[in-house]
Amino acid sequence: MLVVLDIRKDELHSFMQKLKAIFRPYEISADIIAKNDIAVLHIRYKQKRGSIRFNKIYKYTVGVPKTVLCSNDLSLTDTPFTRFESDEFNIQMMKNFICSALKTADIPPSELKISFFDPTAEYPLFAEKLLNFTSCMTVVSNMPKFYENESERHLNELGVSTIVSNSTEKLTPCDILICPSKIKVHLPTKTSSLIFTGHRPLVNVSGTVITRYTPEFPVKFKEIKPECVDDFYFLSALYTLCGITELEKLTPQSCECDTAKFSLEQTVKMIKTHCAAYSAEKQKEVCSD
């Protein structure tokens, strides 16, 4: 079961409203919406006076999870509740979006250079899938031995080899940089770099850093989603907390960085532009030699 806390502050303007709030400082109600073996407990709390009475809310959650969906602005410190937060669904959407964009771009593998940053070697299967689109991939990891073994297997089974290193300096130059894990260290990127990641970086990263990948909201889940909950946040909870694995097949049609939103078509164009620019730079180096 998913638990949604819908907490709002009631603006009181008239004297009578403020007087009534003394005797009735809050309103609370709850209902359960269930469909397709998924249940959502929607708790509505309207605050009129004083602080939020989480002990009153708690009475509605006996026997249900205390990890809740709520506004990011709501402080749950010193309460029985924890706000649901996870990048698991976003990472899966990142994988689907990148593969869809690269397939649509249809760039010859020999002309597309991908760098893959996976410090703890968590995403070898995704790295292998990217070899369908490039024959020029560099993998940087703090566990290079693992990826060196993978590289040897790729060479034997797929006829494609990857460059493996533990130095982030090897990540550039490239056409696109893919970092499924949270970026915690400074990378040698430029303002012209195109980076795809499944998390918001913990450090400043130069370039266009794509951090969110938004699929169309499936019709079958619309009836159980409270209006107060963001579509993507709700899908993330369904995928992570309820184990609705069918969601991992969704293909996002747009992606976002901090300052802009791009359609799949716009992203494909950006990848092609970066690829052409990198090819021109390599050609210039060859001519200068």
CSV table of N, CA, C and O in Angstrom, one decimal, residues 84-92 182 198-200 211 236 240:
chain,number,residue,atom,x,y,z
A,84,PHE,N,9.3,9.3,1.0
A,84,PHE,CA,9.8,8.4,0.0
A,84,PHE,C,10.7,9.1,-1.0
A,84,PHE,O,10.3,10.1,-1.6
A,85,GLU,N,11.9,8.6,-1.2
A,85,GLU,CA,12.8,9.2,-2.1
A,85,GLU,C,13.6,8.1,-2.8
A,85,GLU,O,14.2,7.2,-2.0
A,86,SER,N,13.7,8.0,-4.1
A,86,SER,CA,14.5,7.0,-4.7
A,86,SER,C,14.7,7.4,-6.2
A,86,SER,O,13.9,8.0,-6.8
A,87,ASP,N,15.9,7.1,-6.7
A,87,ASP,CA,16.3,7.3,-8.0
A,87,ASP,C,16.2,6.1,-8.9
A,87,ASP,O,16.6,6.1,-10.1
A,88,GLU,N,15.8,5.0,-8.3
A,88,GLU,CA,15.8,3.7,-9.0
A,88,GLU,C,15.0,3.7,-10.3
A,88,GLU,O,15.4,3.3,-11.4
A,89,PHE,N,13.8,4.3,-10.2
A,89,PHE,CA,12.9,4.4,-11.4
A,89,PHE,C,13.5,5.3,-12.5
A,89,PHE,O,13.5,5.0,-13.7
A,90,ASN,N,14.1,6.4,-12.0
A,90,ASN,CA,14.7,7.4,-12.9
A,90,ASN,C,15.9,6.8,-13.6
A,90,ASN,O,16.1,7.1,-14.8
A,91,ILE,N,16.6,6.0,-13.0
A,91,ILE,CA,17.8,5.3,-13.6
A,91,ILE,C,17.3,4.4,-14.7
A,91,ILE,O,17.9,4.3,-15.8
A,92,GLN,N,16.2,3.7,-14.4
A,92,GLN,CA,15.7,2.8,-15.5
A,92,GLN,C,15.2,3.6,-16.6
A,92,GLN,O,15.4,3.2,-17.8
A,182,LYS,N,25.4,8.3,-8.9
A,182,LYS,CA,25.4,9.7,-8.5
A,182,LYS,C,26.8,10.3,-8.7
A,182,LYS,O,27.8,9.6,-8.2
A,198,GLY,N,21.5,9.5,-13.7
A,198,GLY,CA,20.3,9.1,-13.1
A,198,GLY,C,20.0,9.8,-11.8
A,198,GLY,O,19.0,9.6,-11.1
A,199,HIS,N,20.9,10.7,-11.4
A,199,HIS,CA,20.8,11.4,-10.1
A,199,HIS,C,21.2,12.9,-10.3
A,199,HIS,O,22.0,13.2,-11.3
A,200,ARG,N,20.8,13.7,-9.5
A,200,ARG,CA,21.3,15.1,-9.5
A,200,ARG,C,22.7,15.0,-8.9
A,200,ARG,O,22.9,14.5,-7.8
A,211,THR,N,19.2,15.0,-16.1
A,211,THR,CA,19.0,14.3,-14.8
A,211,THR,C,17.7,13.6,-14.6
A,211,THR,O,17.5,12.8,-13.7
A,236,SER,N,7.4,6.5,-9.7
A,236,SER,CA,8.6,6.0,-9.0
A,236,SER,C,8.2,5.2,-7.8
A,236,SER,O,8.8,4.1,-7.5
A,240,THR,N,9.1,1.3,-7.2
A,240,THR,CA,10.1,1.0,-6.2
A,240,THR,C,9.4,0.3,-5.0
A,240,THR,O,9.9,-0.7,-4.4
